Coordinates of C-alpha atoms and ligand atoms in Angstrom, one line a residue:
T1 CA 72.4 9.5 -125.1
D2 CA 69.5 10.9 -126.8
P3 CA 68.7 14.1 -125.2
A4 CA 65.3 13.1 -125.1
L5 CA 66.2 10.4 -122.9
I6 CA 68.3 12.2 -120.5
R7 CA 66.4 14.0 -117.3
N8 CA 68.8 16.5 -115.3
F9 CA 67.3 17.0 -111.8
C10 CA 68.6 17.8 -108.0
I11 CA 66.9 18.0 -104.7
I12 CA 65.8 21.5 -103.2
A13 CA 66.1 20.6 -99.5
H14 CA 66.6 21.5 -96.0
I15 CA 69.3 20.0 -94.0
D16 CA 67.9 17.4 -92.0
H17 CA 64.8 17.3 -94.3
G18 CA 66.4 14.0 -95.4
K19 CA 68.1 14.8 -99.1
S20 CA 70.5 12.5 -98.6
T21 CA 68.5 9.5 -97.6
L22 CA 66.4 9.9 -100.9
A23 CA 69.5 9.8 -103.4
D24 CA 70.1 6.6 -101.5
R25 CA 67.0 4.7 -102.0
M26 CA 67.3 6.6 -105.6
L27 CA 70.4 5.0 -105.8
Q28 CA 69.7 1.7 -104.7
L29 CA 66.0 1.6 -106.4
T30 CA 67.2 2.1 -109.5
G31 CA 70.4 -0.6 -109.0
V32 CA 73.4 1.1 -109.3
V33 CA 74.5 0.0 -106.0
E34 CA 73.6 -2.8 -104.1
A35 CA 71.6 -2.5 -101.2
R36 CA 74.1 -4.5 -99.0
Q37 CA 77.4 -2.7 -100.4
M38 CA 75.0 0.8 -99.6
R39 CA 77.6 2.9 -97.0
A40 CA 74.8 5.2 -95.4
Q41 CA 75.0 8.8 -97.4
Y42 CA 76.7 7.7 -100.3
L43 CA 77.2 11.1 -102.1
D44 CA 78.2 12.7 -99.3
R45 CA 81.7 11.9 -99.3
M46 CA 83.5 14.5 -96.7
D47 CA 83.7 13.5 -92.9
I48 CA 82.9 16.7 -92.0
E49 CA 79.8 17.2 -93.6
R50 CA 78.7 13.5 -92.4
E51 CA 79.5 14.3 -88.9
R52 CA 77.5 18.0 -89.3
G53 CA 74.7 17.1 -91.7
I54 CA 75.5 19.5 -94.4
T55 CA 76.9 19.2 -97.8
I56 CA 79.0 21.1 -98.9
K57 CA 80.1 20.2 -102.2
S58 CA 78.1 18.9 -104.7
Q59 CA 78.7 15.9 -107.3
A60 CA 76.2 14.3 -109.7
V61 CA 75.6 10.1 -110.0
R62 CA 73.9 9.2 -113.1
L63 CA 70.5 6.4 -112.5
P64 CA 69.2 4.2 -115.4
F65 CA 65.6 4.2 -114.9
T66 CA 62.9 2.0 -116.7
A67 CA 59.9 4.1 -116.6
T68 CA 56.4 2.8 -116.4
D69 CA 56.4 3.4 -120.4
D70 CA 59.4 0.5 -120.6
V71 CA 61.8 3.2 -121.9
S72 CA 65.0 3.1 -120.3
Y73 CA 66.1 6.5 -119.2
V74 CA 68.8 8.5 -117.8
L75 CA 68.3 10.8 -114.5
N76 CA 71.6 12.8 -113.8
L77 CA 70.9 13.4 -109.8
I78 CA 72.8 16.7 -109.0
D79 CA 73.8 17.8 -105.7
T80 CA 73.6 21.0 -104.8
P81 CA 75.3 22.5 -101.5
G82 CA 72.8 23.4 -98.2
H83 CA 74.0 26.5 -96.9
V84 CA 73.4 30.2 -97.5
D85 CA 77.2 30.5 -97.8
F86 CA 77.3 28.9 -100.7
S87 CA 74.7 30.2 -102.9
Y88 CA 76.3 30.7 -105.7
E89 CA 77.7 27.2 -106.0
V90 CA 73.5 26.3 -105.5
S91 CA 72.7 28.8 -108.2
R92 CA 75.5 27.2 -110.9
S93 CA 74.3 23.5 -110.2
L94 CA 70.3 24.6 -110.6
A95 CA 71.5 25.9 -114.3
A96 CA 72.8 22.1 -115.0
C97 CA 69.2 21.0 -114.7
E98 CA 65.7 21.0 -115.8
G99 CA 64.1 20.4 -112.9
A100 CA 64.0 20.1 -109.1
I101 CA 62.7 18.1 -106.7
L102 CA 61.9 20.5 -103.8
L103 CA 62.0 17.7 -100.7
V104 CA 59.9 19.3 -96.9
D105 CA 60.2 17.1 -94.1
A106 CA 56.5 16.6 -93.4
A107 CA 56.8 17.3 -90.1
Q108 CA 58.4 20.7 -90.1
G109 CA 57.3 22.6 -93.1
I110 CA 59.6 24.4 -95.7
E111 CA 62.3 26.5 -94.5
A112 CA 63.8 29.8 -95.4
Q113 CA 67.1 28.6 -97.0
T114 CA 64.3 25.8 -98.6
L115 CA 62.4 29.1 -100.3
A116 CA 65.1 30.9 -101.3
N117 CA 66.5 28.1 -103.4
L118 CA 63.4 27.4 -104.6
Y119 CA 62.9 31.3 -105.7
M120 CA 66.0 30.5 -107.0
A121 CA 65.0 27.6 -109.7
L122 CA 61.9 29.2 -110.3
E123 CA 64.7 32.0 -111.9
N124 CA 65.8 29.2 -113.8
D125 CA 62.7 28.0 -115.3
L126 CA 63.0 24.7 -113.8
A127 CA 60.3 22.4 -113.7
I128 CA 59.5 21.8 -109.7
I129 CA 58.2 18.2 -108.1
P130 CA 57.0 19.3 -104.7
V131 CA 57.4 16.0 -102.3
L132 CA 56.8 15.8 -98.5
N133 CA 59.5 13.7 -97.0
K134 CA 58.9 11.3 -93.5
I135 CA 55.4 10.6 -93.9
D136 CA 56.3 7.4 -91.9
L137 CA 56.7 9.5 -89.1
P138 CA 54.1 9.9 -86.4
A139 CA 54.6 14.2 -86.0
A140 CA 53.9 14.1 -90.1
Q141 CA 51.3 16.5 -91.1
P142 CA 51.3 16.2 -94.5
E143 CA 47.8 17.6 -95.5
K144 CA 48.7 20.9 -93.3
Y145 CA 52.1 20.9 -95.3
A146 CA 51.2 19.8 -98.3
A147 CA 48.3 22.7 -98.6
E148 CA 51.7 25.2 -97.7
L149 CA 53.7 23.8 -100.2
A150 CA 50.5 24.1 -102.7
N151 CA 50.3 27.6 -102.2
I152 CA 53.9 28.3 -102.3
I153 CA 54.6 27.3 -105.5
G154 CA 51.3 27.9 -106.7
C155 CA 49.7 23.8 -107.7
E156 CA 47.1 21.9 -105.6
P157 CA 47.9 20.0 -103.0
S158 CA 47.1 16.4 -104.7
D159 CA 49.8 17.5 -106.6
V160 CA 52.5 17.4 -103.8
L161 CA 53.8 13.7 -103.8
K162 CA 54.3 12.0 -100.5
V163 CA 57.5 9.6 -99.7
S164 CA 59.2 8.4 -97.0
A165 CA 62.8 8.2 -98.0
K166 CA 63.6 5.9 -95.3
T167 CA 61.1 3.2 -95.8
G168 CA 60.9 3.9 -99.5
V169 CA 57.3 4.5 -99.9
G170 CA 56.8 7.1 -103.0
V171 CA 60.2 6.9 -104.1
D172 CA 59.2 4.8 -107.5
E173 CA 56.5 7.3 -108.4
L174 CA 58.7 10.0 -107.7
L175 CA 61.2 8.5 -110.6
N176 CA 58.3 8.3 -112.6
E177 CA 57.1 11.7 -111.8
I178 CA 61.1 12.9 -112.9
V179 CA 60.7 11.6 -116.0
A180 CA 57.2 12.9 -116.5
K181 CA 57.5 16.3 -115.5
I182 CA 61.0 17.4 -116.4
P183 CA 61.8 18.3 -119.5
P184 CA 64.6 16.3 -121.4
P185 CA 67.7 18.9 -121.9
V186 CA 67.4 20.9 -125.5
G187 CA 70.7 22.0 -127.0
D188 CA 72.7 22.3 -130.4
A189 CA 74.7 19.4 -131.1
D190 CA 76.4 20.2 -134.0
A191 CA 77.5 24.0 -132.7
P192 CA 81.3 24.4 -130.7
A193 CA 81.2 22.7 -127.5
R194 CA 80.2 24.2 -124.7
A195 CA 79.8 22.8 -120.8
M196 CA 79.1 24.7 -117.8
I197 CA 81.3 23.5 -114.6
F198 CA 79.0 22.9 -111.6
D199 CA 81.5 21.7 -109.5
S200 CA 85.1 20.9 -109.3
V201 CA 86.8 18.8 -106.4
Y202 CA 90.4 17.8 -105.5
D203 CA 91.8 14.9 -105.9
T204 CA 95.0 13.7 -104.1
Y205 CA 95.7 11.2 -106.5
R206 CA 93.7 11.9 -109.7
G207 CA 94.3 16.2 -109.0
V208 CA 91.0 18.3 -109.9
V209 CA 88.2 16.6 -110.8
T210 CA 85.6 18.5 -112.9
Y211 CA 82.3 18.1 -113.3
V212 CA 80.2 19.1 -116.3
R213 CA 76.7 19.7 -117.9
V214 CA 77.1 19.5 -121.5
I215 CA 74.9 22.1 -122.9
D216 CA 76.5 22.3 -126.9
G217 CA 78.2 20.0 -128.6
Q218 CA 80.3 17.0 -128.0
L219 CA 83.9 16.6 -125.3
G220 CA 85.9 13.9 -126.1
T221 CA 88.9 12.3 -125.3
R222 CA 92.0 13.4 -126.7
E223 CA 91.4 16.9 -127.6
R224 CA 92.5 19.9 -126.0
I225 CA 89.9 21.8 -124.1
Q226 CA 89.5 25.5 -122.8
M227 CA 88.1 27.6 -120.2
M228 CA 86.9 30.2 -121.3
S229 CA 87.0 32.5 -118.4
T230 CA 91.1 32.7 -118.6
R231 CA 91.1 31.5 -122.3
A232 CA 93.3 28.9 -120.2
T233 CA 93.7 25.3 -122.4
H234 CA 94.1 22.1 -121.0
E235 CA 94.8 18.7 -122.5
M236 CA 92.1 16.1 -121.4
L237 CA 93.2 13.0 -119.8
E238 CA 89.7 11.6 -119.1
I239 CA 86.2 11.9 -119.2
G240 CA 83.6 9.9 -117.8
V241 CA 80.9 9.9 -115.9
S242 CA 80.1 8.8 -111.7
S243 CA 77.3 5.6 -112.0
P244 CA 78.4 6.4 -108.9
E245 CA 81.7 5.2 -109.4
P246 CA 83.6 7.1 -111.7
T247 CA 83.7 5.1 -115.0
K248 CA 85.1 6.1 -118.6
V249 CA 83.3 7.2 -121.5
A250 CA 84.4 8.3 -124.7
S251 CA 82.6 11.7 -125.0
L252 CA 79.5 13.4 -123.5
G253 CA 77.0 15.2 -126.0
V254 CA 74.1 17.5 -125.6
G255 CA 72.1 17.5 -122.1
E256 CA 74.6 14.8 -120.6
V257 CA 76.3 15.2 -116.9
G258 CA 79.8 14.1 -116.2
Y259 CA 83.6 14.6 -115.3
L260 CA 86.5 15.5 -116.6
I261 CA 89.8 15.2 -115.5
T262 CA 93.0 17.4 -116.9
G263 CA 95.8 17.1 -114.5
V264 CA 95.0 20.4 -113.0
K265 CA 96.0 20.8 -109.6
D266 CA 93.5 23.3 -108.4
V267 CA 90.0 24.3 -108.4
R268 CA 91.0 28.1 -108.8
Q269 CA 91.7 26.7 -112.8
S270 CA 88.9 25.3 -113.2
K271 CA 86.1 27.6 -111.8
V272 CA 82.3 26.5 -110.9
G273 CA 80.9 28.3 -113.3
D274 CA 83.1 28.7 -116.1
T275 CA 82.4 27.2 -119.5
V276 CA 84.5 24.8 -121.0
T277 CA 85.0 24.6 -124.8
S278 CA 87.2 22.7 -127.1
A279 CA 90.7 24.6 -127.3
T280 CA 90.8 23.5 -131.8
K281 CA 86.9 24.3 -132.3
P282 CA 86.2 27.2 -129.4
A283 CA 82.8 28.6 -129.0
T284 CA 82.5 32.0 -128.9
E285 CA 79.9 32.9 -126.2
I286 CA 80.4 32.2 -122.5
L287 CA 77.7 30.9 -121.2
S288 CA 75.6 33.2 -118.9
G289 CA 75.6 33.5 -115.0
Y290 CA 80.0 33.1 -114.2
R291 CA 80.8 35.2 -111.3
E292 CA 84.1 35.2 -109.2
P293 CA 84.3 33.6 -106.2
K294 CA 84.3 36.6 -103.8
P295 CA 84.8 36.7 -100.4
M296 CA 82.7 38.3 -98.2
V297 CA 84.1 37.9 -94.7
F298 CA 87.3 38.1 -93.3
S299 CA 89.6 37.4 -90.3
G300 CA 92.5 37.1 -88.7
L301 CA 93.6 33.4 -87.9
Y302 CA 96.9 32.8 -85.7
P303 CA 98.6 29.6 -84.5
I304 CA 97.9 29.7 -80.8
D305 CA 101.6 27.9 -80.7
G306 CA 103.8 30.6 -82.8
T307 CA 105.8 27.4 -84.0
D308 CA 103.0 26.2 -86.0
Y309 CA 103.2 28.8 -88.7
P310 CA 104.2 26.8 -91.2
V311 CA 102.3 24.2 -90.3
L312 CA 99.6 26.6 -91.1
R313 CA 100.2 28.5 -94.1
D314 CA 100.9 24.7 -95.8
A315 CA 97.5 23.4 -94.4
L316 CA 95.7 26.5 -96.1
E317 CA 97.5 25.7 -98.8
K318 CA 96.1 22.4 -99.1
L319 CA 92.4 23.3 -98.5
Q320 CA 93.0 26.2 -101.2
L321 CA 93.4 23.6 -103.7
N322 CA 90.1 22.5 -103.2
D323 CA 88.3 25.7 -102.6
A324 CA 88.4 28.5 -105.0
A325 CA 87.0 31.0 -102.7
L326 CA 89.4 30.5 -100.0
V327 CA 91.8 33.7 -100.1
F328 CA 94.9 34.3 -97.3
E329 CA 97.3 36.3 -97.3
P330 CA 100.6 36.5 -94.5
E331 CA 99.5 38.8 -91.5
T332 CA 101.3 40.0 -88.2
S333 CA 100.0 41.3 -85.6
A334 CA 101.5 42.6 -82.4
A335 CA 99.0 40.7 -80.0
L336 CA 98.9 37.1 -81.8
G337 CA 102.0 36.9 -83.8
F338 CA 102.9 35.3 -86.8
G339 CA 99.7 34.2 -88.5
F340 CA 97.3 34.9 -91.8
R341 CA 94.2 37.5 -93.2
C342 CA 91.7 34.8 -94.8
G343 CA 88.4 35.7 -96.8
F344 CA 85.6 33.9 -96.9
L345 CA 81.9 33.7 -98.2
G346 CA 80.6 33.7 -95.0
L347 CA 80.3 32.6 -91.4
L348 CA 79.5 29.1 -92.2
H349 CA 82.5 29.0 -94.8
L350 CA 84.6 30.7 -92.0
E351 CA 84.0 27.9 -89.3
I352 CA 84.5 24.0 -91.6
T353 CA 87.7 25.7 -92.4
R354 CA 88.6 26.2 -88.9
D355 CA 87.5 23.5 -88.2
R356 CA 88.9 21.4 -91.0
L357 CA 92.2 23.3 -90.4
E358 CA 92.3 21.8 -86.5
R359 CA 90.9 18.6 -87.3
E360 CA 93.0 17.6 -90.3
F361 CA 96.0 19.6 -89.3
N362 CA 96.1 19.3 -85.8
L363 CA 96.6 23.0 -85.2
D364 CA 95.5 24.8 -82.3
L365 CA 93.6 28.8 -83.9
I366 CA 92.9 31.7 -82.4
S367 CA 90.5 34.1 -84.9
T368 CA 90.0 37.7 -84.8
A369 CA 86.3 38.5 -84.8
P370 CA 85.1 38.3 -88.1
N371 CA 84.8 41.6 -90.4
V372 CA 83.3 42.2 -93.7
V373 CA 85.1 44.6 -96.6
Y374 CA 84.7 48.3 -96.5
Q375 CA 84.7 50.6 -99.0
V376 CA 86.3 54.0 -98.0
R377 CA 86.6 57.0 -100.1
M378 CA 89.0 60.1 -99.0
E379 CA 88.2 63.5 -99.7
D380 CA 91.2 63.2 -101.9
A381 CA 89.1 61.1 -103.6
V382 CA 91.4 58.1 -103.7
E383 CA 89.7 54.9 -102.6
H384 CA 90.8 51.9 -100.1
T385 CA 89.3 48.4 -99.7
V386 CA 89.5 47.6 -96.0
T387 CA 89.8 44.0 -94.8
N388 CA 91.2 44.3 -92.1
P389 CA 89.7 47.0 -89.6
S390 CA 93.2 47.5 -88.3
E391 CA 94.1 48.6 -91.7
F392 CA 90.9 51.5 -91.5
P393 CA 92.8 54.8 -93.4
E394 CA 93.5 57.8 -91.2
G395 CA 93.0 60.9 -92.2
K396 CA 90.2 63.1 -93.9
I397 CA 87.3 60.2 -94.8
A398 CA 84.4 61.4 -97.8
E399 CA 82.5 58.2 -97.0
V400 CA 82.4 54.7 -95.8
R401 CA 80.2 52.4 -98.0
E402 CA 79.3 48.7 -96.5
P403 CA 78.2 45.3 -98.2
M404 CA 74.4 44.8 -97.9
V405 CA 72.5 41.4 -97.7
R406 CA 68.7 41.1 -98.9
A407 CA 67.8 38.3 -96.0
T408 CA 64.8 36.1 -95.9
L409 CA 63.9 35.0 -92.3
L410 CA 60.8 32.0 -92.0
S411 CA 58.9 32.2 -88.7
P412 CA 56.0 30.9 -87.1
S413 CA 53.9 34.6 -86.9
D414 CA 54.6 33.9 -83.2
F415 CA 57.5 35.3 -83.5
V416 CA 57.0 38.3 -85.7
G417 CA 57.8 40.9 -83.1
P418 CA 60.9 39.6 -81.3
I419 CA 62.6 39.1 -85.2
M420 CA 61.5 42.5 -86.3
E421 CA 63.0 44.2 -82.5
L422 CA 66.4 41.8 -84.0
C423 CA 66.2 43.1 -87.1
Q424 CA 65.8 46.6 -86.4
S425 CA 68.6 46.9 -83.9
R426 CA 71.1 45.5 -86.3
R427 CA 70.1 48.2 -89.0
G428 CA 67.5 46.3 -90.8
N429 CA 64.7 47.4 -93.4
L430 CA 61.5 45.7 -93.6
Q431 CA 60.9 44.6 -96.8
G432 CA 58.0 42.8 -97.3
M433 CA 56.3 40.3 -95.5
D434 CA 53.7 37.4 -96.5
Y435 CA 51.9 35.2 -94.8
L436 CA 52.9 31.5 -95.7
S437 CA 50.0 29.7 -94.4
E438 CA 47.8 30.5 -91.1
D439 CA 51.0 30.5 -88.8
R440 CA 53.5 31.2 -90.7
V441 CA 55.0 34.0 -92.0
E442 CA 58.2 34.9 -94.4
M443 CA 59.4 38.1 -93.6
R444 CA 62.1 40.3 -95.9
Y445 CA 65.0 42.6 -95.1
T446 CA 67.6 44.5 -96.1
L447 CA 70.7 44.1 -93.6
P448 CA 74.3 45.2 -93.3
L449 CA 76.1 41.9 -93.9
A450 CA 78.2 43.2 -90.9
E451 CA 75.6 43.0 -88.6
I452 CA 74.7 39.3 -89.8
V453 CA 78.2 37.9 -89.2
F454 CA 78.2 38.6 -85.7
D455 CA 76.2 36.4 -83.7
F456 CA 72.8 37.2 -85.8
F457 CA 71.8 34.0 -86.1
D458 CA 72.3 33.1 -82.8
Q459 CA 70.4 36.1 -81.4
L460 CA 67.4 34.6 -83.9
K461 CA 67.6 31.2 -82.7
S462 CA 67.2 32.2 -79.2
R463 CA 64.5 34.5 -79.5
T464 CA 62.3 32.0 -81.6
K465 CA 63.6 29.4 -79.7
G466 CA 65.0 27.9 -82.8
Y467 CA 61.8 28.0 -85.1
A468 CA 63.1 30.9 -87.6
S469 CA 65.3 30.1 -90.4
L470 CA 67.4 32.4 -92.1
D471 CA 68.7 32.8 -95.6
Y472 CA 71.0 35.9 -97.0
E473 CA 72.0 36.9 -100.2
P474 CA 74.6 39.9 -101.1
S475 CA 73.0 42.4 -102.3
G476 CA 74.9 45.7 -103.3
E477 CA 76.4 48.3 -100.6
Q478 CA 75.1 51.5 -98.9
I479 CA 76.8 54.3 -97.1
A480 CA 76.4 54.2 -93.6
D481 CA 78.3 56.1 -90.8
L482 CA 80.7 54.2 -89.5
V483 CA 84.1 54.5 -87.3
K484 CA 87.1 52.6 -86.4
V485 CA 87.3 52.2 -82.6
D486 CA 90.9 51.5 -81.0
I487 CA 91.6 50.1 -77.8
L488 CA 94.9 51.1 -76.6
L489 CA 97.4 49.4 -73.5
Q490 CA 99.0 52.0 -72.1
G491 CA 98.8 54.2 -75.0
E492 CA 99.3 51.2 -77.6
T493 CA 97.2 50.2 -80.0
V494 CA 96.2 46.5 -79.9
D495 CA 96.0 45.6 -83.7
A496 CA 93.8 42.3 -83.2
F497 CA 90.9 44.8 -81.6
S498 CA 90.4 47.4 -83.4
A499 CA 86.9 47.1 -84.9
I500 CA 84.7 49.2 -87.6
V501 CA 81.2 49.7 -86.0
H502 CA 78.3 52.1 -86.8
K503 CA 79.1 55.0 -85.1
E504 CA 76.0 54.8 -82.3
N505 CA 77.2 51.4 -81.7
A506 CA 80.9 52.7 -80.8
Y507 CA 80.6 53.2 -77.3
S508 CA 79.1 50.2 -76.4
Y509 CA 82.0 48.3 -78.1
G510 CA 84.7 50.4 -76.6
L511 CA 83.2 49.6 -73.3
A512 CA 82.7 46.6 -73.3
M513 CA 86.5 45.5 -74.8
T514 CA 87.7 47.5 -72.0
K515 CA 85.9 46.1 -69.0
K516 CA 86.8 42.7 -70.5
L517 CA 90.3 43.3 -70.8
R518 CA 90.7 45.2 -67.1
E519 CA 89.5 41.1 -65.9
L520 CA 91.5 39.1 -68.2
I521 CA 95.1 41.1 -68.0
P522 CA 96.6 40.8 -64.6
R523 CA 97.9 43.7 -62.9
Q524 CA 101.5 44.8 -63.6
Q525 CA 104.3 46.9 -61.3
F526 CA 102.9 49.8 -63.0
E527 CA 99.4 51.3 -63.8
V528 CA 98.1 50.0 -66.7
P529 CA 95.3 52.6 -68.1
I530 CA 93.3 50.8 -70.9
Q531 CA 91.4 53.1 -73.4
A532 CA 88.8 53.0 -76.1
A533 CA 89.1 55.7 -78.6
V534 CA 88.2 56.3 -82.1
G535 CA 90.7 59.2 -83.9
A536 CA 92.2 60.5 -80.9
R537 CA 89.0 60.6 -79.2
V538 CA 88.8 58.6 -76.2
I539 CA 85.3 57.1 -75.6
A540 CA 86.1 54.9 -72.7
R541 CA 88.7 54.0 -69.6
E542 CA 89.0 51.6 -67.3
N543 CA 92.7 50.8 -65.2
I544 CA 94.4 47.7 -63.9
R545 CA 96.4 48.8 -60.6
A546 CA 99.5 48.7 -60.2
I547 CA 100.7 45.7 -57.9
R548 CA 103.6 43.9 -57.0
K549 CA 102.2 40.9 -56.0
D550 CA 104.2 37.7 -54.2
V551 CA 102.3 34.6 -55.6
L552 CA 103.5 32.6 -52.3
S553 CA 101.9 35.3 -50.1
K554 CA 98.5 33.3 -50.7
C555 CA 99.6 30.2 -49.8
Y556 CA 100.0 31.0 -45.5
G557 CA 102.9 28.8 -45.3
G558 CA 102.2 24.5 -45.2
D559 CA 101.9 22.8 -48.4
I560 CA 104.9 22.9 -50.4
S561 CA 103.6 20.9 -52.9
R562 CA 101.2 23.6 -53.6
K563 CA 103.5 26.1 -53.6
R564 CA 105.3 24.2 -56.3
K565 CA 102.8 24.2 -58.4
L566 CA 102.3 27.8 -58.3
L567 CA 105.3 28.1 -59.0
E568 CA 105.4 26.0 -62.1
K569 CA 101.8 27.6 -62.7
Q570 CA 103.5 31.2 -63.3
K571 CA 106.5 29.6 -65.6
E572 CA 104.2 28.2 -67.8
G573 CA 102.0 31.6 -67.9
K574 CA 105.0 33.6 -68.5
K575 CA 106.2 31.5 -71.6
R576 CA 102.9 32.9 -73.3
M577 CA 103.4 36.3 -72.5
K578 CA 102.8 38.6 -75.3
M579 CA 104.8 42.2 -74.9
V580 CA 102.5 45.2 -75.6
G581 CA 104.7 48.3 -75.0
R582 CA 106.2 47.7 -71.7
V583 CA 102.9 45.7 -71.0
E584 CA 103.2 42.1 -70.4
V585 CA 100.2 40.1 -71.4
P586 CA 99.5 36.4 -71.1
Q587 CA 98.0 35.1 -74.7
E588 CA 94.9 34.0 -72.8
A589 CA 93.7 36.7 -72.4
F590 CA 93.8 37.9 -75.8
I591 CA 92.1 34.6 -76.4
S592 CA 89.1 35.1 -74.1
A593 CA 88.2 38.7 -75.3
L594 CA 88.3 37.7 -78.4
S595 CA 85.8 34.7 -78.2
T596 CA 82.2 35.6 -78.2
D597 CA 81.0 34.4 -74.8
Ligands
GTP7 P1 72.4 16.8 -94.9 O1 72.9 15.8 -95.8 O2 72.8 17.3 -93.6 O3 71.6 18.2 -96.3 O4 70.6 16.7 -94.6 P2 69.8 15.6 -95.2 O5 68.7 16.5 -96.0 O6 70.5 14.4 -96.6 O7 69.4 14.6 -94.3 P3 69.5 13.0 -94.1 O8 69.2 12.4 -95.5 O9 70.8 12.9 -93.7 O10 68.0 13.1 -92.9 C1 68.7 13.3 -92.2 C2 67.8 12.4 -91.3 O11 66.2 12.2 -91.6 C3 68.6 11.2 -90.6 O12 68.5 11.2 -88.8 C4 67.7 10.6 -91.8 O13 67.3 8.5 -91.3 C5 66.3 10.6 -91.3 N1 65.3 10.8 -92.4 C6 65.6 10.3 -93.6 N2 64.3 10.5 -94.5 C7 63.4 9.7 -93.4 C8 62.0 9.3 -93.7 O14 61.6 9.1 -94.7 N3 61.5 9.0 -92.3 C9 62.2 9.1 -90.9 N4 61.9 8.5 -90.3 N5 63.6 9.4 -91.0 C10 64.1 9.9 -92.0

């Protein structure tokens, strides 16, 4: 295709603002999917995405469109993932486009996430088409939000398109606007081939399907390709476009978007952001912006039933085929048995992974409290990278550094006070504040990532009646006064409960955990002290009093079946006992202690 006739674009939208519905409507209007075979939300493939209403993996679809000038264009819609944890993937999808539709629910206004992605699009010099969706809703306030959008991107309120993805109103105009406003791709057709990977998806039947946008030159079948970050070469088995079913083509040229299949079995060999070139005539310069996926949040995952350990390992290996950011290694815990320490991009990534393990592989899992990665420098200058609090080094520590984030919060102005309080209590620093409109505020904070991974989002929602939204991106690290708090049962450290916390919060963490455990651990035949300690210093203590309890004494004679039930129950409980030193702890107690509520 002549690059002049190509338009590459994506849709920036908040969850539920109608991205999938709009994409479906575009598929239908351009005739690539017949109305009757229209599966609702064609682009969202995975069940879990559909259920949770989030888009995790991006894909692309090619739409042939004849504009009002009677010329036939090729519009490539590149789907972007919609959540903070995947902001690097978003940035790569944006880098594959020349323009973006900024899609905002006309009854809700813009959200923090959308704003953050909009800024990213502006940094990438994309042409922005502001669009209000759901204008058919009685609650829609198109005038108000058009003014807000115009204010944010610096256009006239009348430049904001108004559509209903549901009814189709305005969508044809939008397609024409894409042709008119978004510049065609430019690239050097004679240069060595360079294509950027903006997504790669594992398919059980075909192996890894790699989605690319060609920048320069041409990629064809029957040639070897090279991944520029690793110099690994692969044979090209198939090259094609999604329209939306995979359709083979002979080659992809400048500005074109399509997929490659090379027989690679694992997405880590075909990484988002990497540059694909021809192995026989390789380009010399990798496209800018490539980054190795870097896990930010770690958690131990353990099967509740120890015999599930091999199933868990296989399941993690399977998920990793499709998830270059997921890392894991075996770990043993005195409290929880055999499991894996897993690294994730963020909390949602953790949650999705856990959910999929439980659902798709039928596993019951317990996860330790999520923690971030700390860098510890000892006085003798040795550096440690700590991904598990129980491995925090002993000895003379010179400094501890923790990862920071830049957070953007959007909220009705009524909640500025509560948000400031929350951020302050989480060691946040206010960087700036802007009114987007009369009653909506954008606040920018730097915060330690560790403070966000622990129930920050829930707190934010509950303090703002659900109105505030949050987005964050990594932003370096800071030296902080952090200590490890251990929890000891009769003098034995329970590894799963060690935590790295700010010095000022050590006491409250210790107190909360010891109290919780006292309530959860049944009495033993001897007294059991539960202590919280920083190094050798005990900062909190509770006691479980000794008692020899006859379970049946409660029953005051009588009902024999009730007695039997009690005995059975006791037997059941015994099976799942873990020994910490001499102390018998029901696994249930650990599980409850680790859950946040
Ligand atoms: P994710 O896939 O979760 O990112 O959400 P999305 O942004 O793709 O939203 P989706 O298209 O799933 O739409 C969310 C909800 O809004 C669905 O219930 C849609 O039916 C509804 N919706 C989308 N567009 C419109 C519209 O123009 N009018 C009305 N009334 N409802 C709409």
